[in-house]
mmCIF file of C-alpha atoms in Angstrom:
data_model
loop_
_atom_site.group_PDB
_atom_site.id
_atom_site.type_symbol
_atom_site.label_atom_id
_atom_site.label_comp_id
_atom_site.label_asym_id
_atom_site.label_seq_id
_atom_site.Cartn_x
_atom_site.Cartn_y
_atom_site.Cartn_z
ATOM 1 C CA UNK X 22 17.529 -31.164 -30.532
ATOM 2 C CA UNK X 23 14.569 -33.081 -32.022
ATOM 3 C CA UNK X 24 11.051 -32.297 -30.818
ATOM 4 C CA UNK X 25 7.790 -34.014 -31.579
ATOM 5 C CA UNK X 26 5.159 -31.562 -32.872
ATOM 6 C CA UNK X 27 1.581 -32.740 -33.427
ATOM 7 C CA UNK X 28 -0.776 -30.881 -35.727
ATOM 8 C CA UNK X 29 -4.510 -31.334 -36.108
ATOM 9 C CA UNK X 30 -5.163 -31.377 -39.850
ATOM 10 C CA UNK X 31 -8.562 -32.273 -41.351
ATOM 11 C CA UNK X 32 -9.623 -33.801 -38.026
ATOM 12 C CA UNK X 33 -6.629 -36.155 -37.992
ATOM 13 C CA UNK X 34 -3.472 -35.769 -35.963
ATOM 14 C CA UNK X 35 -0.152 -35.779 -37.781
ATOM 15 C CA UNK X 36 3.129 -35.739 -35.880
ATOM 16 C CA UNK X 37 6.553 -34.712 -37.059
ATOM 17 C CA UNK X 38 9.955 -34.076 -35.593
ATOM 18 C CA UNK X 39 11.590 -30.694 -35.972
ATOM 19 C CA UNK X 40 14.959 -29.406 -34.882
ATOM 20 C CA UNK X 41 14.782 -26.365 -32.669
ATOM 21 C CA UNK X 42 17.799 -24.845 -30.925
ATOM 22 C CA UNK X 43 15.373 -22.645 -28.972
ATOM 23 C CA UNK X 44 14.010 -25.718 -27.207
ATOM 24 C CA UNK X 45 17.474 -27.099 -26.534
ATOM 25 C CA UNK X 46 16.988 -26.095 -22.900
ATOM 26 C CA UNK X 47 13.957 -25.997 -20.642
ATOM 27 C CA UNK X 48 11.514 -23.125 -20.751
ATOM 28 C CA UNK X 49 10.612 -21.877 -17.291
ATOM 29 C CA UNK X 50 7.928 -19.634 -15.848
ATOM 30 C CA UNK X 51 7.582 -18.096 -12.416
ATOM 31 C CA UNK X 52 4.137 -17.091 -11.154
ATOM 32 C CA UNK X 53 2.547 -16.489 -7.765
ATOM 33 C CA UNK X 54 0.506 -19.663 -7.490
ATOM 34 C CA UNK X 55 -1.939 -18.396 -4.859
ATOM 35 C CA UNK X 56 -3.026 -14.769 -4.627
ATOM 36 C CA UNK X 57 -5.938 -12.881 -3.065
ATOM 37 C CA UNK X 58 -8.359 -11.033 -5.349
ATOM 38 C CA UNK X 59 -11.039 -8.608 -4.160
ATOM 39 C CA UNK X 60 -14.265 -9.222 -6.057
ATOM 40 C CA UNK X 61 -15.300 -6.208 -8.204
ATOM 41 C CA UNK X 62 -11.786 -4.762 -7.891
ATOM 42 C CA UNK X 63 -8.642 -5.757 -9.779
ATOM 43 C CA UNK X 64 -5.727 -8.139 -9.324
ATOM 44 C CA UNK X 65 -2.254 -8.296 -10.868
ATOM 45 C CA UNK X 66 -0.670 -11.711 -11.472
ATOM 46 C CA UNK X 67 3.142 -11.390 -11.301
ATOM 47 C CA UNK X 68 4.748 -13.532 -13.988
ATOM 48 C CA UNK X 69 8.172 -13.959 -15.544
ATOM 49 C CA UNK X 70 9.618 -16.538 -17.904
ATOM 50 C CA UNK X 71 12.927 -17.623 -19.328
ATOM 51 C CA UNK X 72 13.760 -19.347 -22.553
ATOM 52 C CA UNK X 73 16.882 -20.710 -24.223
ATOM 53 C CA UNK X 74 18.910 -18.508 -26.494
ATOM 54 C CA UNK X 75 18.643 -15.345 -24.410
ATOM 55 C CA UNK X 76 16.246 -12.442 -24.763
ATOM 56 C CA UNK X 77 14.141 -11.999 -27.867
ATOM 57 C CA UNK X 78 12.434 -8.744 -28.934
ATOM 58 C CA UNK X 79 8.772 -8.369 -28.066
ATOM 59 C CA UNK X 80 7.960 -8.390 -31.786
ATOM 60 C CA UNK X 81 9.101 -12.041 -31.941
ATOM 61 C CA UNK X 82 7.021 -13.105 -28.940
ATOM 62 C CA UNK X 83 3.307 -13.527 -28.399
ATOM 63 C CA UNK X 84 1.958 -13.988 -24.902
ATOM 64 C CA UNK X 85 -1.395 -15.522 -24.045
ATOM 65 C CA UNK X 86 -3.145 -16.500 -20.841
ATOM 66 C CA UNK X 87 -5.510 -19.439 -20.623
ATOM 67 C CA UNK X 88 -7.870 -20.918 -18.106
ATOM 68 C CA UNK X 89 -6.281 -24.230 -17.209
ATOM 69 C CA UNK X 90 -5.103 -26.479 -20.002
ATOM 70 C CA UNK X 91 -8.337 -26.266 -21.997
ATOM 71 C CA UNK X 92 -7.722 -25.605 -25.648
ATOM 72 C CA UNK X 93 -8.704 -22.088 -26.787
ATOM 73 C CA UNK X 94 -9.906 -21.070 -23.297
ATOM 74 C CA UNK X 95 -8.074 -17.750 -23.590
ATOM 75 C CA UNK X 96 -8.561 -15.129 -20.913
ATOM 76 C CA UNK X 97 -6.026 -12.811 -22.590
ATOM 77 C CA UNK X 98 -4.817 -12.439 -26.168
ATOM 78 C CA UNK X 99 -3.706 -9.547 -28.331
ATOM 79 C CA UNK X 100 -6.521 -10.685 -30.595
ATOM 80 C CA UNK X 101 -9.608 -9.822 -28.541
ATOM 81 C CA UNK X 102 -11.774 -12.098 -30.694
ATOM 82 C CA UNK X 103 -9.946 -15.108 -29.236
ATOM 83 C CA UNK X 104 -10.769 -14.169 -25.639
ATOM 84 C CA UNK X 105 -13.593 -15.904 -23.770
ATOM 85 C CA UNK X 106 -16.679 -13.722 -23.440
ATOM 86 C CA UNK X 107 -16.450 -13.783 -19.642
ATOM 87 C CA UNK X 108 -13.029 -12.089 -19.784
ATOM 88 C CA UNK X 109 -13.360 -9.740 -22.749
ATOM 89 C CA UNK X 110 -12.292 -6.195 -21.946
ATOM 90 C CA UNK X 111 -11.116 -7.170 -18.449
ATOM 91 C CA UNK X 112 -7.538 -8.398 -18.980
ATOM 92 C CA UNK X 113 -4.368 -6.532 -19.875
ATOM 93 C CA UNK X 114 -0.750 -7.578 -20.318
ATOM 94 C CA UNK X 115 1.297 -5.298 -18.065
ATOM 95 C CA UNK X 116 4.598 -7.074 -18.617
ATOM 96 C CA UNK X 117 6.981 -6.505 -21.516
ATOM 97 C CA UNK X 118 7.591 -9.875 -23.181
ATOM 98 C CA UNK X 119 10.939 -8.726 -24.566
ATOM 99 C CA UNK X 120 12.047 -8.352 -20.933
ATOM 100 C CA UNK X 121 10.703 -11.815 -20.035
ATOM 101 C CA UNK X 122 7.835 -10.264 -18.075
ATOM 102 C CA UNK X 123 4.376 -11.787 -18.550
ATOM 103 C CA UNK X 124 2.531 -10.003 -15.707
ATOM 104 C CA UNK X 125 -1.241 -9.850 -16.239
ATOM 105 C CA UNK X 126 -3.921 -7.524 -14.860
ATOM 106 C CA UNK X 127 -7.517 -8.670 -14.406
ATOM 107 C CA UNK X 128 -10.011 -5.877 -13.842
ATOM 108 C CA UNK X 129 -13.564 -6.032 -12.414
ATOM 109 C CA UNK X 130 -12.802 -9.393 -10.794
ATOM 110 C CA UNK X 131 -15.699 -11.874 -10.787
ATOM 111 C CA UNK X 132 -16.206 -14.547 -8.152
ATOM 112 C CA UNK X 133 -15.719 -17.198 -10.852
ATOM 113 C CA UNK X 134 -12.308 -15.955 -12.019
ATOM 114 C CA UNK X 135 -10.526 -18.254 -9.569
ATOM 115 C CA UNK X 136 -8.477 -20.226 -12.115
ATOM 116 C CA UNK X 137 -6.218 -22.027 -12.694
ATOM 117 C CA UNK X 138 -4.805 -19.299 -14.939
ATOM 118 C CA UNK X 139 -1.810 -20.313 -17.058
ATOM 119 C CA UNK X 140 0.621 -18.442 -19.308
ATOM 120 C CA UNK X 141 1.548 -19.501 -22.839
ATOM 121 C CA UNK X 142 4.328 -18.136 -25.039
ATOM 122 C CA UNK X 143 4.541 -18.356 -28.819
ATOM 123 C CA UNK X 144 7.334 -17.380 -31.182
ATOM 124 C CA UNK X 145 6.375 -15.502 -34.328
ATOM 125 C CA UNK X 146 8.406 -14.359 -37.324
ATOM 126 C CA UNK X 147 6.813 -10.924 -37.256
ATOM 127 C CA UNK X 148 3.862 -9.173 -35.580
ATOM 128 C CA UNK X 149 0.384 -10.373 -36.636
ATOM 129 C CA UNK X 150 1.831 -13.457 -38.306
ATOM 130 C CA UNK X 151 0.772 -17.003 -37.377
ATOM 131 C CA UNK X 152 2.834 -18.590 -34.604
ATOM 132 C CA UNK X 153 5.727 -20.847 -35.465
ATOM 133 C CA UNK X 154 5.791 -24.398 -34.079
ATOM 134 C CA UNK X 155 7.946 -23.026 -31.269
ATOM 135 C CA UNK X 156 5.492 -22.436 -28.415
ATOM 136 C CA UNK X 157 5.162 -23.469 -24.809
ATOM 137 C CA UNK X 158 2.276 -23.555 -22.323
ATOM 138 C CA UNK X 159 3.278 -23.432 -18.664
ATOM 139 C CA UNK X 160 0.437 -25.625 -17.417
ATOM 140 C CA UNK X 161 2.507 -26.764 -14.433
ATOM 141 C CA UNK X 162 2.922 -23.177 -13.222
ATOM 142 C CA UNK X 163 -0.535 -21.611 -12.999
ATOM 143 C CA UNK X 164 -2.101 -19.037 -10.693
ATOM 144 C CA UNK X 165 -5.092 -19.659 -8.443
ATOM 145 C CA UNK X 166 -7.141 -16.750 -7.108
ATOM 146 C CA UNK X 167 -8.604 -16.662 -3.602
ATOM 147 C CA UNK X 168 -11.738 -14.557 -3.821
ATOM 148 C CA UNK X 169 -12.260 -11.880 -1.169
ATOM 149 C CA UNK X 170 -15.833 -10.726 -0.702
ATOM 150 C CA UNK X 171 -15.256 -8.469 2.316
ATOM 151 C CA UNK X 172 -13.274 -5.279 1.714
ATOM 152 C CA UNK X 173 -10.032 -5.160 3.767
ATOM 153 C CA UNK X 174 -10.087 -2.510 6.507
ATOM 154 C CA UNK X 175 -7.204 -0.035 6.664
ATOM 155 C CA UNK X 176 -4.929 -0.107 9.696
ATOM 156 C CA UNK X 177 -4.112 3.051 11.657
ATOM 157 C CA UNK X 178 -0.750 3.559 13.335
ATOM 158 C CA UNK X 179 -0.281 6.481 15.745
ATOM 159 C CA UNK X 180 0.983 7.504 19.182
ATOM 160 C CA UNK X 181 -1.582 7.351 21.987
ATOM 161 C CA UNK X 182 -1.435 11.032 22.878
ATOM 162 C CA UNK X 183 -1.124 14.200 20.812
ATOM 163 C CA UNK X 184 0.327 17.405 22.251
ATOM 164 C CA UNK X 185 -1.368 20.713 21.527
ATOM 165 C CA UNK X 186 0.716 22.870 19.201
ATOM 166 C CA UNK X 187 3.060 19.990 18.304
ATOM 167 C CA UNK X 188 3.179 18.055 14.997
ATOM 168 C CA UNK X 189 1.227 14.771 15.115
ATOM 169 C CA UNK X 190 1.289 11.906 12.553
ATOM 170 C CA UNK X 191 -1.215 9.166 11.743
ATOM 171 C CA UNK X 192 -0.370 6.411 9.218
ATOM 172 C CA UNK X 193 -3.228 4.679 7.391
ATOM 173 C CA UNK X 194 -2.250 1.531 5.483
ATOM 174 C CA UNK X 195 -3.964 -1.247 3.559
ATOM 175 C CA UNK X 196 -2.651 -4.300 1.713
ATOM 176 C CA UNK X 197 -3.854 -5.247 -1.759
ATOM 177 C CA UNK X 198 -2.893 -7.167 -4.909
ATOM 178 C CA UNK X 199 -3.434 -4.527 -7.609
ATOM 179 C CA UNK X 200 -0.426 -2.170 -7.802
ATOM 180 C CA UNK X 201 -1.563 -0.847 -11.188
ATOM 181 C CA UNK X 202 -4.742 0.616 -9.631
ATOM 182 C CA UNK X 203 -3.889 1.392 -6.025
ATOM 183 C CA UNK X 204 -6.500 2.219 -3.364
ATOM 184 C CA UNK X 205 -7.349 5.905 -2.925
ATOM 185 C CA UNK X 206 -7.303 7.334 0.622
ATOM 186 C CA UNK X 207 -9.436 10.141 2.019
ATOM 187 C CA UNK X 208 -9.258 11.742 5.478
ATOM 188 C CA UNK X 209 -11.915 13.698 7.369
ATOM 189 C CA UNK X 210 -9.385 16.429 8.105
ATOM 190 C CA UNK X 211 -6.199 17.936 6.682
ATOM 191 C CA UNK X 212 -5.335 19.099 3.169
ATOM 192 C CA UNK X 213 -3.307 17.579 0.331
ATOM 193 C CA UNK X 214 -0.239 19.359 1.660
ATOM 194 C CA UNK X 215 -0.618 17.440 4.932
ATOM 195 C CA UNK X 216 -0.641 14.001 3.261
ATOM 196 C CA UNK X 217 2.098 11.807 1.777
ATOM 197 C CA UNK X 218 1.464 8.436 0.078
ATOM 198 C CA UNK X 219 3.897 5.513 -0.221
ATOM 199 C CA UNK X 220 3.697 2.204 -2.121
ATOM 200 C CA UNK X 221 5.524 -0.845 -0.768
ATOM 201 C CA UNK X 222 6.139 -4.188 -2.473
ATOM 202 C CA UNK X 223 5.696 -6.644 0.409
ATOM 203 C CA UNK X 224 6.122 -10.066 -1.261
ATOM 204 C CA UNK X 225 4.500 -12.549 -3.645
ATOM 205 C CA UNK X 226 2.197 -10.078 -5.357
ATOM 206 C CA UNK X 227 1.109 -8.357 -2.121
ATOM 207 C CA UNK X 228 1.477 -4.576 -1.952
ATOM 208 C CA UNK X 229 0.893 -2.060 0.804
ATOM 209 C CA UNK X 230 -0.280 1.497 0.228
ATOM 210 C CA UNK X 231 0.284 4.002 3.031
ATOM 211 C CA UNK X 232 -1.271 7.430 3.486
ATOM 212 C CA UNK X 233 0.561 9.547 6.073
ATOM 213 C CA UNK X 234 -1.298 12.490 7.624
ATOM 214 C CA UNK X 235 0.694 15.066 9.606
ATOM 215 C CA UNK X 236 -0.990 18.052 11.288
ATOM 216 C CA UNK X 237 -0.776 20.278 14.363
ATOM 217 C CA UNK X 238 -3.658 19.679 16.807
ATOM 218 C CA UNK X 239 -4.926 22.145 19.390
ATOM 219 C CA UNK X 240 -6.851 21.684 22.615
ATOM 220 C CA UNK X 241 -10.186 21.923 20.767
ATOM 221 C CA UNK X 242 -9.286 18.705 18.882
ATOM 222 C CA UNK X 243 -9.372 16.673 22.094
ATOM 223 C CA UNK X 244 -11.778 13.687 21.866
ATOM 224 C CA UNK X 245 -12.519 14.285 18.165
ATOM 225 C CA UNK X 246 -12.399 11.468 15.570
ATOM 226 C CA UNK X 247 -9.839 11.028 12.812
ATOM 227 C CA UNK X 248 -11.263 8.856 10.013
ATOM 228 C CA UNK X 249 -9.329 7.251 7.136
ATOM 229 C CA UNK X 250 -11.244 5.735 4.193
ATOM 230 C CA UNK X 251 -9.671 3.452 1.575
ATOM 231 C CA UNK X 252 -11.499 3.131 -1.753
ATOM 232 C CA UNK X 253 -10.429 0.275 -4.009
ATOM 233 C CA UNK X 254 -10.587 0.042 -7.781
ATOM 234 C CA UNK X 255 -14.165 -0.836 -8.631
ATOM 235 C CA UNK X 256 -15.638 1.357 -5.889
ATOM 236 C CA UNK X 257 -15.571 -0.813 -2.767
ATOM 237 C CA UNK X 258 -14.430 1.058 0.333
ATOM 238 C CA UNK X 259 -13.790 0.610 4.033
ATOM 239 C CA UNK X 260 -12.733 2.916 6.846
ATOM 240 C CA UNK X 261 -11.090 2.990 10.253
ATOM 241 C CA UNK X 262 -11.012 5.702 12.914
ATOM 242 C CA UNK X 263 -9.299 6.775 16.126
ATOM 243 C CA UNK X 264 -10.349 9.203 18.882
ATOM 244 C CA UNK X 265 -7.790 11.929 19.394
ATOM 245 C CA UNK X 266 -6.422 12.499 22.877
ATOM 246 C CA UNK X 267 -4.832 15.957 22.990
ATOM 247 C CA UNK X 268 -2.649 16.910 25.941
ATOM 248 C CA UNK X 269 -1.846 20.496 26.885
ATOM 249 C CA UNK X 270 1.722 21.433 26.062
ATOM 250 C CA UNK X 271 3.951 21.259 29.116
ATOM 251 C CA UNK X 272 5.375 24.647 30.187
ATOM 252 C CA UNK X 273 7.145 26.009 33.291
ATOM 253 C CA UNK X 274 4.532 28.682 33.869
ATOM 254 C CA UNK X 275 2.780 26.550 36.484
ATOM 255 C CA UNK X 276 6.056 26.495 38.410
ATOM 256 C CA UNK X 277 7.393 29.971 37.681
ATOM 257 C CA UNK X 278 4.251 31.894 38.614
ATOM 258 C CA UNK X 279 3.740 30.358 42.102
ATOM 259 C CA UNK X 280 7.442 30.740 42.854
ATOM 260 C CA UNK X 281 7.396 34.383 41.729
ATOM 261 C CA UNK X 282 4.355 35.069 43.907
ATOM 262 C CA UNK X 283 6.028 33.404 46.890
ATOM 263 C CA UNK X 284 9.234 35.384 46.371
ATOM 264 C CA UNK X 285 7.253 38.613 46.002
ATOM 265 C CA UNK X 286 5.337 37.902 49.178
ATOM 266 C CA UNK X 287 8.527 37.090 51.068
ATOM 267 C CA UNK X 288 10.206 40.278 49.882
ATOM 268 C CA UNK X 289 7.190 42.378 50.844
ATOM 269 C CA UNK X 290 7.008 40.731 54.265
ATOM 270 C CA UNK X 291 10.755 41.283 54.731
ATOM 271 C CA UNK X 292 10.465 44.988 53.887
ATOM 272 C CA UNK X 293 7.591 45.370 56.337
ATOM 273 C CA UNK X 294 9.547 43.598 59.057
ATOM 274 C CA UNK X 295 12.613 45.799 58.530
ATOM 275 C CA UNK X 296 10.428 48.904 58.622
ATOM 276 C CA UNK X 297 8.695 47.806 61.829
ATOM 277 C CA UNK X 298 12.007 46.856 63.478
ATOM 278 C CA UNK X 299 13.513 50.229 62.607
ATOM 279 C CA UNK X 300 10.462 51.996 63.973
ATOM 280 C CA UNK X 301 10.629 49.931 67.177
ATOM 281 C CA UNK X 302 14.320 50.748 67.676
ATOM 282 C CA UNK X 303 13.634 54.448 67.212
ATOM 283 C CA UNK X 304 10.875 54.262 69.835
ATOM 284 C CA UNK X 305 13.195 52.546 72.359
ATOM 285 C CA UNK X 306 15.882 55.130 71.774
ATOM 286 C CA UNK X 307 13.364 57.943 72.327
ATOM 287 C CA UNK X 308 12.187 56.453 75.644
ATOM 288 C CA UNK X 309 15.734 55.954 76.906
ATOM 289 C CA UNK X 310 16.514 59.589 76.047
ATOM 290 C CA UNK X 311 13.616 60.816 78.198
ATOM 291 C CA UNK X 312 14.651 58.728 81.233
ATOM 292 C CA UNK X 313 18.189 60.117 81.145
ATOM 293 C CA UNK X 314 17.058 63.716 81.627
#
C-alpha cells in the first residue's frame, strides 16, 4: 500500500510516497479516555495497541507519550532529554511494547497534568537508532485526567455487633487509579498476622485495595473505636472509624443455674415434708396405742 510521508527538510516540506506492508491495515489504540488522578499521588493510564503484521519485538518498537497533538510536547520518552521539563522524572512506561502494552505511569501528579495525553508508536531497525518512516500517533484516542484535590476516604464494612470471645472482621477498602503504587493501610489495633490485603481490578483503570482485619474482641472492647487509615503514594492520607459494640457471649448458665436452684429447693422441701409426715404418722400411732390400753 502507498502512503504519503512528509518530511521537514531545510524549513521546506517535501512529500513522498512509500510502500509499507505494515500500514496495510489500520493501527489501533485503546486507552481509558477519562480517569481520576489524585493530585500529589500517582495515576496509571491503561493503554494497548495493535498493528498490522502481528507482534513485533520490543527492540523494534519505540513508544512515546505526548501532550495533545503538539509537536515535540513529549511527556514520556526513553530519551529523557526529549521530555518536557514539567514531566521530567515523573513518567514511566509500565507496559511491554512487544506485548502491545503501552500503559504509562505518572508520578507526583500536578493539577495541570490533565491532558489530553496521547500515545505514539515508532518502528526502529534497532535500539537507539533513528525511527523509520513507519510511525503512528493516536491523536484520536487520548486520555484526559480528572484532578482530585480531596483524598478519598476509605469505606468500612462490618457487622453491627461483635460477640465477646468470637472472631470479628472489619474490611477497609478504598478505590484508586494507581495499581503500581497502592495505598498503604494502618489500623489502630491488631498485628500483621491479623491483616490480609487484596487488590481488585474494578474496571476502566479503577482499582480497589482492601485491608481485612480479623480479631477476637472481649467485653472490655465495648464502645471502643476501630480506626483505618489509608495513605496514598505521595503522602496524602484519610481515615474512617467505627465504634465497636461488643455483646456478651450467649450461654445457658443463666438458665441452668436458676433451674438447678429451683430443683434443689424442691428436693429439699420434699425431703422435709416426707420427714415431717413420717414423724406425724408415728405420733398418731403412739396416741392410738395409749388409748387401746
